mmCIF file of C-alpha atoms in Angstrom:
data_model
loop_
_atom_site.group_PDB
_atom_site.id
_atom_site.type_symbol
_atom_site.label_atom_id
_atom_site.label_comp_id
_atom_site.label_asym_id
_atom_site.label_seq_id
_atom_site.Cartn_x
_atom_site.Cartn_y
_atom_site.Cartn_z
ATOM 1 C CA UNK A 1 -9.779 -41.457 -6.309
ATOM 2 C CA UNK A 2 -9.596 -37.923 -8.137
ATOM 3 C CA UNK A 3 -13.031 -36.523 -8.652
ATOM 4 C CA UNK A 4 -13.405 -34.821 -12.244
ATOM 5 C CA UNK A 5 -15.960 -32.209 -11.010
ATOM 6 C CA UNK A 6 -13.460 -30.848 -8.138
ATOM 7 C CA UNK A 7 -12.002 -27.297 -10.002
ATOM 8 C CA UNK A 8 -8.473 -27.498 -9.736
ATOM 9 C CA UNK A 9 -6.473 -24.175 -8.506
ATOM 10 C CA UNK A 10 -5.817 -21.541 -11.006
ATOM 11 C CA UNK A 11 -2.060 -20.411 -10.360
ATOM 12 C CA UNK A 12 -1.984 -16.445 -11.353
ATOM 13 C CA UNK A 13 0.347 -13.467 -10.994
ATOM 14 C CA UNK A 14 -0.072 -9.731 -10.740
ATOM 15 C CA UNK A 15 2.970 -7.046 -10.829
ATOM 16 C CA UNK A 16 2.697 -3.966 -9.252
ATOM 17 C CA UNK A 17 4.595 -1.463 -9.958
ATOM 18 C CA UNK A 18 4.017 1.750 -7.407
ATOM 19 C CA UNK A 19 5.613 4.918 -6.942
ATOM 20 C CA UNK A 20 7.883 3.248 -4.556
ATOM 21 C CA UNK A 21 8.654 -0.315 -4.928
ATOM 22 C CA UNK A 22 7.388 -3.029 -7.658
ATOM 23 C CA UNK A 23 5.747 -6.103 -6.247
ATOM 24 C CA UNK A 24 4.389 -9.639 -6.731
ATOM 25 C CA UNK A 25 1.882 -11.907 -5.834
ATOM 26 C CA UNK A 26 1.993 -14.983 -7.096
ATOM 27 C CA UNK A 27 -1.190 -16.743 -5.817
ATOM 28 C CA UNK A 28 -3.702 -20.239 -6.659
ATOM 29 C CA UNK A 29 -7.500 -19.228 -7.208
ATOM 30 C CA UNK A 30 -10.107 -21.770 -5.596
ATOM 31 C CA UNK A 31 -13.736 -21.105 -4.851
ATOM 32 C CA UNK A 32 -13.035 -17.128 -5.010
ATOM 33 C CA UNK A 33 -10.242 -17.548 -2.603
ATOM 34 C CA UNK A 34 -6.474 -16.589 -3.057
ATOM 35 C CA UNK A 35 -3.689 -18.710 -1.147
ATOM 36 C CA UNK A 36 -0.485 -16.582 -1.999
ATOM 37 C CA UNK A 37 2.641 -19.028 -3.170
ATOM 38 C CA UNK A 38 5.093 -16.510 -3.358
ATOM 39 C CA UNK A 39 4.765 -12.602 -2.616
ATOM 40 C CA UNK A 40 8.211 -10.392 -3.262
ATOM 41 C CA UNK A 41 9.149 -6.820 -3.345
ATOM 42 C CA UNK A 42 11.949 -4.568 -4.644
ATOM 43 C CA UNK A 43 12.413 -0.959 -4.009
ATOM 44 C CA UNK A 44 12.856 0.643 -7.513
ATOM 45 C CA UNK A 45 11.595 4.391 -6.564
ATOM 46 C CA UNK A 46 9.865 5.188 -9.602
ATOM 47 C CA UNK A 47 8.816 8.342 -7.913
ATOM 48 C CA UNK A 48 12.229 9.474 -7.251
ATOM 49 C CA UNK A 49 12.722 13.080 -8.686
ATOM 50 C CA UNK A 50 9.248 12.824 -10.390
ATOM 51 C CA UNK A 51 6.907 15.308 -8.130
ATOM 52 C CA UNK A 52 8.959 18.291 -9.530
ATOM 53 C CA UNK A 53 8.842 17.505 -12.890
ATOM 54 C CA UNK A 54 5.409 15.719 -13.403
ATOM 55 C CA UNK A 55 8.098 13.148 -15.708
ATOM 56 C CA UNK A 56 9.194 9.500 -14.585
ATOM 57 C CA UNK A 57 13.020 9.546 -14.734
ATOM 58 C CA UNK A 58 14.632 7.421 -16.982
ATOM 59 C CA UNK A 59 17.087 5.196 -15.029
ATOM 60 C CA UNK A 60 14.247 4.408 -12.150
ATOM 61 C CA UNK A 61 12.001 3.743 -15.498
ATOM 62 C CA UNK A 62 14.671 1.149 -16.447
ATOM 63 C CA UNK A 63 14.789 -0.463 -12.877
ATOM 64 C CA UNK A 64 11.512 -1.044 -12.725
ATOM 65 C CA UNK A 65 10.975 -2.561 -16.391
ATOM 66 C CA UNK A 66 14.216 -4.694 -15.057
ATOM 67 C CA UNK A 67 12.259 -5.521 -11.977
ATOM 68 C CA UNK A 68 9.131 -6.227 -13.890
ATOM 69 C CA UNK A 69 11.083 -8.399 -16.253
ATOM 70 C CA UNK A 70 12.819 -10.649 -13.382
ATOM 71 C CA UNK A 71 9.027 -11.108 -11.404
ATOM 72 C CA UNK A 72 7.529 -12.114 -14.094
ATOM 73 C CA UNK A 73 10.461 -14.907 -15.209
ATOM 74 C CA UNK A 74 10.133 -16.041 -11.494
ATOM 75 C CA UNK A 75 6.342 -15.786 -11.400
ATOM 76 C CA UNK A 76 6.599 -18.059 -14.784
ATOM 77 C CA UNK A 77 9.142 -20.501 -13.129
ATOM 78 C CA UNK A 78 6.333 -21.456 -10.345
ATOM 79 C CA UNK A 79 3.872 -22.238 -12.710
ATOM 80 C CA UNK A 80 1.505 -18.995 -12.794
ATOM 81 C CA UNK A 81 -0.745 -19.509 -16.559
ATOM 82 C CA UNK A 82 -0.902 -15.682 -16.614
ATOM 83 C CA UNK A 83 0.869 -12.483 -15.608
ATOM 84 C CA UNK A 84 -0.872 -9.105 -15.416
ATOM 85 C CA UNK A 85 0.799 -5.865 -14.606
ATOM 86 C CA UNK A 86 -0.530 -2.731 -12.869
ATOM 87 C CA UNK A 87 0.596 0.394 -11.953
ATOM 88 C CA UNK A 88 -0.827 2.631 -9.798
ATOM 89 C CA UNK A 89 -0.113 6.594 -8.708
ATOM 90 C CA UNK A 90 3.149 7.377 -10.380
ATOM 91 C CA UNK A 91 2.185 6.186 -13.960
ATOM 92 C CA UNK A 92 -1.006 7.707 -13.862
ATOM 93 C CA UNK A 93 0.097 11.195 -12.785
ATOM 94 C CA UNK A 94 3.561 10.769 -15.203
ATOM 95 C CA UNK A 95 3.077 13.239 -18.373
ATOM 96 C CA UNK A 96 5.478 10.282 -19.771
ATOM 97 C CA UNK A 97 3.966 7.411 -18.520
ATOM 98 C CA UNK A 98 4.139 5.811 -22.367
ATOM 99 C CA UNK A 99 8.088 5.723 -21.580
ATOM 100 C CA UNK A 100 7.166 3.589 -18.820
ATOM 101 C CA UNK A 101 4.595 1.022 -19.996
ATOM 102 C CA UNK A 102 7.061 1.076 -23.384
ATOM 103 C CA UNK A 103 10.022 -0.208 -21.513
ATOM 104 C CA UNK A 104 7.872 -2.909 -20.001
ATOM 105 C CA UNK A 105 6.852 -4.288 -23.095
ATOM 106 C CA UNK A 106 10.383 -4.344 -24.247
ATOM 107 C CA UNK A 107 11.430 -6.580 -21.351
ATOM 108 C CA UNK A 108 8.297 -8.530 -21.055
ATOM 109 C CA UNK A 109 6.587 -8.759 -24.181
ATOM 110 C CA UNK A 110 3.418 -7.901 -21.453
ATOM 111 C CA UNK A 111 0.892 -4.795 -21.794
ATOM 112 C CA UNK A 112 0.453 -2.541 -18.316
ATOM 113 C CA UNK A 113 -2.618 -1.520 -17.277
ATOM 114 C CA UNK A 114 -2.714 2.081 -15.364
ATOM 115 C CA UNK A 115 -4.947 2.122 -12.675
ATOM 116 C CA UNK A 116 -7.529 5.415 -12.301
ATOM 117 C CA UNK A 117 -7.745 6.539 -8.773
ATOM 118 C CA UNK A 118 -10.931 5.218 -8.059
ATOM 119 C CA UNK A 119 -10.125 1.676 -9.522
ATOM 120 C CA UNK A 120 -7.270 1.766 -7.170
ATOM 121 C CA UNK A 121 -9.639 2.199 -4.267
ATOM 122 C CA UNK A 122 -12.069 -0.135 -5.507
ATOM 123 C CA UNK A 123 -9.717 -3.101 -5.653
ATOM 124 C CA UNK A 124 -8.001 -2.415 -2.543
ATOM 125 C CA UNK A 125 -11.518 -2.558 -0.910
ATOM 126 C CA UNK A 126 -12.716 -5.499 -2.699
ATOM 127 C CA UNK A 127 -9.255 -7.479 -1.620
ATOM 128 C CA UNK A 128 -9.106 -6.204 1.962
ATOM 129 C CA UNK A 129 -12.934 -7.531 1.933
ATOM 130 C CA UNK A 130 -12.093 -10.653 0.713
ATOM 131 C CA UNK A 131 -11.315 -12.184 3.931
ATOM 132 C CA UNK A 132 -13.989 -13.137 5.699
ATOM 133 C CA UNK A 133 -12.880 -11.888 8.954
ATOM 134 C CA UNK A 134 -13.882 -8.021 7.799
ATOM 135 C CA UNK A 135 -16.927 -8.925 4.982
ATOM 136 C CA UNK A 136 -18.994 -8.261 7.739
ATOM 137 C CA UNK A 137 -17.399 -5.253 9.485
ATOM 138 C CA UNK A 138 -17.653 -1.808 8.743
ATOM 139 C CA UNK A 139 -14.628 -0.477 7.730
ATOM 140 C CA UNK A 140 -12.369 2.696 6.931
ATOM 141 C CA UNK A 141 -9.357 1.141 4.697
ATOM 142 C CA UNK A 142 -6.485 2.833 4.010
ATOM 143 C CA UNK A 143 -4.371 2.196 1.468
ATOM 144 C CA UNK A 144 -0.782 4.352 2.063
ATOM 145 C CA UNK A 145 1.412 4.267 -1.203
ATOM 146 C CA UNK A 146 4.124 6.161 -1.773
ATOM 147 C CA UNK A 147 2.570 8.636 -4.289
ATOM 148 C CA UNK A 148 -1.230 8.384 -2.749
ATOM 149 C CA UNK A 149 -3.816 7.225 -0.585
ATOM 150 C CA UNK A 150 -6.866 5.464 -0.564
ATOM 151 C CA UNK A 151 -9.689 6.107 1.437
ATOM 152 C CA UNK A 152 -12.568 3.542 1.562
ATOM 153 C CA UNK A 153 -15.390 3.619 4.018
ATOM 154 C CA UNK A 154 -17.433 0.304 3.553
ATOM 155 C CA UNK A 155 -20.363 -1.586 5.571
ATOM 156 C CA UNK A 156 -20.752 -5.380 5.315
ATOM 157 C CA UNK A 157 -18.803 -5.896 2.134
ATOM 158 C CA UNK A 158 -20.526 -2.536 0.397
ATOM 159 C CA UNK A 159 -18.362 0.682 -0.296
ATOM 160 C CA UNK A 160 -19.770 3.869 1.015
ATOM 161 C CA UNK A 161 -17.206 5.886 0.022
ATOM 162 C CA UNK A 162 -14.176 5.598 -2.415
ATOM 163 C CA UNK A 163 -11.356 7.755 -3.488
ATOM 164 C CA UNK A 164 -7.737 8.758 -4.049
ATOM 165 C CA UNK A 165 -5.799 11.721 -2.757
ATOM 166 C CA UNK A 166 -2.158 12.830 -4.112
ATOM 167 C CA UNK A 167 -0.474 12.192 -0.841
ATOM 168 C CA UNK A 168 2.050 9.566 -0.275
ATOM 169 C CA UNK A 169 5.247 8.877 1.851
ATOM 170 C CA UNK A 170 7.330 9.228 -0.770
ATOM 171 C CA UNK A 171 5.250 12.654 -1.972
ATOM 172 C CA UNK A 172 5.930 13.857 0.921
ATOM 173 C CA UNK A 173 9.285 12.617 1.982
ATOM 174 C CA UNK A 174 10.245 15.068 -1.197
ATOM 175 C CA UNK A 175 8.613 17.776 0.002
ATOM 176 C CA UNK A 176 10.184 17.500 3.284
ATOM 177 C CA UNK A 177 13.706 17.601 2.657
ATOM 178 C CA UNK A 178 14.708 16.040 5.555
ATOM 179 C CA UNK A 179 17.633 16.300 8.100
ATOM 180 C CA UNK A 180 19.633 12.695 8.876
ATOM 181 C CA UNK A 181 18.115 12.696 11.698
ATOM 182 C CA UNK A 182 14.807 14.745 10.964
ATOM 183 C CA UNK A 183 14.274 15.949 14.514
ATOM 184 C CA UNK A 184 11.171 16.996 16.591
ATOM 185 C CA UNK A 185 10.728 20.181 14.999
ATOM 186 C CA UNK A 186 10.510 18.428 11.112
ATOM 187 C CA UNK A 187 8.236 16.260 12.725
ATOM 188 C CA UNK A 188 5.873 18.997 14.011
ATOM 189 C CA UNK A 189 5.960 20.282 10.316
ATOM 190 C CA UNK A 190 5.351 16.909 8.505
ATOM 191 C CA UNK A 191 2.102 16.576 10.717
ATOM 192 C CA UNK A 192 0.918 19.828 10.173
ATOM 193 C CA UNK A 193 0.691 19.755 6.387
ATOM 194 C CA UNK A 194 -0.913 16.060 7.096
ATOM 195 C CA UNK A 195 -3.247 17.723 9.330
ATOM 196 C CA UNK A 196 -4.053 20.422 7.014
ATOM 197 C CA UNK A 197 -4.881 18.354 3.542
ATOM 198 C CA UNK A 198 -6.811 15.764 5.445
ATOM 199 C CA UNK A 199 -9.325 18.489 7.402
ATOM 200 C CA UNK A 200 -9.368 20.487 4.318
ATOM 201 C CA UNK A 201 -9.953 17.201 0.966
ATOM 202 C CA UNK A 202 -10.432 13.975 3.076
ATOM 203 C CA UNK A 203 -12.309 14.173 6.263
ATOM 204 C CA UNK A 204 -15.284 16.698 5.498
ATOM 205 C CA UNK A 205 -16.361 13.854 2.419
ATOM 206 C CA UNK A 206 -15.699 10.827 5.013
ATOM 207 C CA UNK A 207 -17.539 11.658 8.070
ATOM 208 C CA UNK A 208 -20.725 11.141 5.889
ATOM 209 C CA UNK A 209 -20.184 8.020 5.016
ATOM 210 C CA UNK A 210 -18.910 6.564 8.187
ATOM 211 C CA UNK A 211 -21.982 8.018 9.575
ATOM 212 C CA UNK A 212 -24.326 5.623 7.420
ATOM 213 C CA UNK A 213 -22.403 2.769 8.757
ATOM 214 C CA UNK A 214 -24.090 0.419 11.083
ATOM 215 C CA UNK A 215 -21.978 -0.689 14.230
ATOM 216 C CA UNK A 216 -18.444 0.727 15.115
ATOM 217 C CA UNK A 217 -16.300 1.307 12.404
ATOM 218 C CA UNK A 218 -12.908 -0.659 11.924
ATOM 219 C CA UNK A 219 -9.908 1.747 10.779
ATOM 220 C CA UNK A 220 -7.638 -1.137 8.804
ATOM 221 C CA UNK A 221 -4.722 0.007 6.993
ATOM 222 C CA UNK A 222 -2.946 -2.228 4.100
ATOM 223 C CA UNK A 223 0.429 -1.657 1.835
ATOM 224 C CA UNK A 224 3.399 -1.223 3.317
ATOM 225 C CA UNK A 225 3.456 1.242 5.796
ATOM 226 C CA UNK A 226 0.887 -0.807 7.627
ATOM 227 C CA UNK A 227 2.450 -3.883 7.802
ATOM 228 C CA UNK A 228 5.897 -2.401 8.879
ATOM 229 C CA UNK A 229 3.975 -0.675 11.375
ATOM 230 C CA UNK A 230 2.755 -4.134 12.714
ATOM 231 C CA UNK A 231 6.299 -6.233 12.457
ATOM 232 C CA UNK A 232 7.864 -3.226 14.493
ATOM 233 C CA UNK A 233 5.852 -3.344 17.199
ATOM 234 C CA UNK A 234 5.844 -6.598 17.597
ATOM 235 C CA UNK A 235 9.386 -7.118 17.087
ATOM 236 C CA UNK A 236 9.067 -9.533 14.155
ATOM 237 C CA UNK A 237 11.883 -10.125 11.863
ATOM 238 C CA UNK A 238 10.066 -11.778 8.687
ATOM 239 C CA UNK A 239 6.574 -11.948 7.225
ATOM 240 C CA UNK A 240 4.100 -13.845 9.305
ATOM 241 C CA UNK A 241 0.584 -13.257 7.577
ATOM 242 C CA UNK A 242 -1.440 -14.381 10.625
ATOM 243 C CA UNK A 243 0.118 -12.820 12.960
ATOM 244 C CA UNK A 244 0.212 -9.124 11.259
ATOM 245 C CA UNK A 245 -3.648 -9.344 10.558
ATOM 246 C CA UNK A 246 -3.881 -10.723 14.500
ATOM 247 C CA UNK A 247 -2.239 -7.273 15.597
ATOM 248 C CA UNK A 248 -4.277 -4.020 17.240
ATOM 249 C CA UNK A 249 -1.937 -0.876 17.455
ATOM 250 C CA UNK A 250 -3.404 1.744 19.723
ATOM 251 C CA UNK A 251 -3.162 5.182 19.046
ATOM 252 C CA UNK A 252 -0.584 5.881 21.545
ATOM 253 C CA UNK A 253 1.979 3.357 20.093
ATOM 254 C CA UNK A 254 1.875 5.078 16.629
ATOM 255 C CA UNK A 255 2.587 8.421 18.420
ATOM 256 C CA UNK A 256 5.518 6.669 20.530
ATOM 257 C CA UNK A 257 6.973 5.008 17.094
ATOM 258 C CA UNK A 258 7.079 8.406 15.848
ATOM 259 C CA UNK A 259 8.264 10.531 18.606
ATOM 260 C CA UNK A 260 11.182 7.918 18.926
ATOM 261 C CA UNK A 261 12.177 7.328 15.089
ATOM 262 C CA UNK A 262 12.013 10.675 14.080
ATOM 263 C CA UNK A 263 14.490 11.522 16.542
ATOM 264 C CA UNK A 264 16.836 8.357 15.191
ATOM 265 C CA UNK A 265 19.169 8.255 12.301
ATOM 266 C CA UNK A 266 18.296 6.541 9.126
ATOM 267 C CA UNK A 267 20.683 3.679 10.083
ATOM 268 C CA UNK A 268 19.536 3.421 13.431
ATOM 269 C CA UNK A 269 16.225 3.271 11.877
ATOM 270 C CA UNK A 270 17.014 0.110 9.518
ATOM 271 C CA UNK A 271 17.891 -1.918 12.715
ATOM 272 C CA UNK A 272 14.849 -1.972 14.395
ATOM 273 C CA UNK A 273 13.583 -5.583 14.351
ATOM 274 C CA UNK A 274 10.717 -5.503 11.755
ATOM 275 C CA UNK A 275 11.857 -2.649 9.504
ATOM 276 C CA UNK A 276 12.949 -3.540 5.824
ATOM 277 C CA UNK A 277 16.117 -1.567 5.509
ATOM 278 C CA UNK A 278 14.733 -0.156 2.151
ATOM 279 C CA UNK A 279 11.369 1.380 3.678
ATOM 280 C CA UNK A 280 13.759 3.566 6.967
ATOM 281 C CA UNK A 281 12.817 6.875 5.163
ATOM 282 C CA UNK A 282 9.627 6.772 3.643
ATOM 283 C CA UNK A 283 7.963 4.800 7.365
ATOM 284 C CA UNK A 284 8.270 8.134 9.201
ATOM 285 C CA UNK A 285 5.768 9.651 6.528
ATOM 286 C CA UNK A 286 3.682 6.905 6.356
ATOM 287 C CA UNK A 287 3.350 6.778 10.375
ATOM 288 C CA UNK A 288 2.135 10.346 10.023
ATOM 289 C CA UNK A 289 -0.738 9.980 7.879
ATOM 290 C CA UNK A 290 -2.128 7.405 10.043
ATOM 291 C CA UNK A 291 -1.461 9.396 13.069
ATOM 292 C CA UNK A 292 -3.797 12.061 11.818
ATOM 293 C CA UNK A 293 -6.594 10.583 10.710
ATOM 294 C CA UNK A 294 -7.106 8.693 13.975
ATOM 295 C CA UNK A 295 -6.761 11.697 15.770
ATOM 296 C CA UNK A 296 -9.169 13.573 13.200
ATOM 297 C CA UNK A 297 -11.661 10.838 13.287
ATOM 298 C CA UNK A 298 -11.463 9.927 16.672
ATOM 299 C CA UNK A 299 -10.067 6.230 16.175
ATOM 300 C CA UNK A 300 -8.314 4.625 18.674
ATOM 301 C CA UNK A 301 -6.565 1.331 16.920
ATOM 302 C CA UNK A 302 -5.164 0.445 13.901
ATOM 303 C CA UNK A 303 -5.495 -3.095 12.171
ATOM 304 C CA UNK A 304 -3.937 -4.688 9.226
ATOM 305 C CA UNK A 305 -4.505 -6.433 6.362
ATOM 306 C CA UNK A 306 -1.778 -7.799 3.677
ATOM 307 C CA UNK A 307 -4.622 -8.300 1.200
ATOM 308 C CA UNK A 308 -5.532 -5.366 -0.723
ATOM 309 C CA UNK A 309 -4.764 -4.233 -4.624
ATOM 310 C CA UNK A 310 -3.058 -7.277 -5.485
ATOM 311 C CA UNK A 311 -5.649 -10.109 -4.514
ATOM 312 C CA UNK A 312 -8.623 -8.562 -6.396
ATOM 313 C CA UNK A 313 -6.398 -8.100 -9.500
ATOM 314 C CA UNK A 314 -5.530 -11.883 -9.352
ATOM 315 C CA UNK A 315 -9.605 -12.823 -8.488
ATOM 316 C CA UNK A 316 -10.556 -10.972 -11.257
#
């Protein structure tokens, strides 16, 4: 017999639309939990072109609106009562970001919300920290996007330390320039401009607040980058949410990834087991800002988490 009093799952959506690729959840809310019913992705490179200009470009604007548009029509389709879009790096450094949220509302009818830096880091903390297995842990998230990165040292559930810094894989694949394939030597020079922003804007304001921590601290990445990392080295062809979040990657296998795919073509690249054909570019960056803050802080392993941004914008 159906009991009146038991709450019934809220079915939500959230759109994200980063500086690389536009994404959704669609997820059912119970007891401050999210179950995700769907999650998809599509590469729309809103950052494409933009880091000279400070402008979004119009025909990756219209992409993503079209990108936007079909999510939410899906989202809709499996029953979500609401759809909320966000945007994150690209939109809020864009000097025309109102081209952007306009041709959103065209297609959707829907208001976006830009995200501030430090909201950015805020939800990706509180969503990483919703699972149970890291409430209690203290961690330094990461959060690798393609037009930033957010650093977030917490300690059982509480944030330490929050904050957003302009570097991203697809930042710095534009910067870069590189060969097809990059080479060694591109390598060498990708890791020390890495090196050099992180010692200089990151690691002097973290290594307070991982000091306060009590217990070891837990470096856990989420986004992409991340989770690529994990399906690669475990040879996984398609999206296994347990099994990513089981996954440890030492230190050394990072540095082997990178040694060996920097050396590779981008089309030797897109058939490693794992590796979304869209993200064989913008992982070598990626690898290389996780690289260096291990070896800057003295980490040893990497894990994962595929809950971040997303699953506090749909718990809240």
């Amino acid at each position: 017999m159906f009991d009146m009093n038991t709450e019934l799952p809220n079915r939500r959506a959230v759109i994200d639309i980063g500086t690389n690729s536009v994404k959704v959840l669609v997820g059912d809310l119970h007891d401050g939990l999210v179950t995700p019913i769907s999650e998809m992705s599509r590469q729309t490179r809103l950052g494409a072109g933009f880091y000279g200009t400070q402008r979004l470009q119009r025909p990756a604007i219209d992409l993503t609106a079209e990108a936007v548009a079909e999510f939410r029509k899906s989202a809709l389709k499996l029953g979500a009562s609401s759809v909320r879009i966000i945007a994150t790096s690209a939109a809020r450094d864009a000097r025309n970001a109102s081209e952007l949220i306009d041709a959103v509302r065209e297609k959707t009818g829907l208001e976006t919300e830009v995200l501030s830096g430090d909201t950015e880091a805020e939800w990706v903390f509180r969503g990483v920290t919703s699972s149970p297995a890291l409430a209690e842990s203290a961690v330094l998230i990461l959060d690798v996007g393609g037009g930033s990165t957010e650093f977030i040292v917490g300690d059982r559930g509480v944030p330490q330390f929050r904050s957003s810094y302009s570097m991203g894989t697809v930042r710095l694949l534009e910067q870069l320039h590189l060969a097809d394939p990059p080479g060694l030597a591109a390598l060498e020079d990708c890791r020390d401009r890495v090196k050099e922003f992180l010692a200089l804007q990151v690691v002097p304001f973290i290594e307070p607040a991982l000091q306060t921590c009590k217990g070891p601290v837990r470096l856990v990445g989420t986004g992409g980058t991340a989770t690529i990392l994990a399906r690669t080295e475990t040879h996984m062809a398609g999206f296994d949410r347990e099994k990513i979040e089981a996954v440890q990657i030492p230190l050394e296998r990072i540095q082997k990834q990178l040694d060996e795919q920097w050396q590779m073509t981008l089309a030797q690249r897109q058939q490693i087991v794992g590796m979304p054909p869209n993200r064989g570019d913008v992982i070598l960056t990626g690898m290389v800002i996780y690289e260096s803050i291990m070896e800057q802080l003295g980490l040893t392993d990497l894990s994962v988490s595929t809950r971040g941004l997303r699953f506090w914008a749909l718990l809240h």
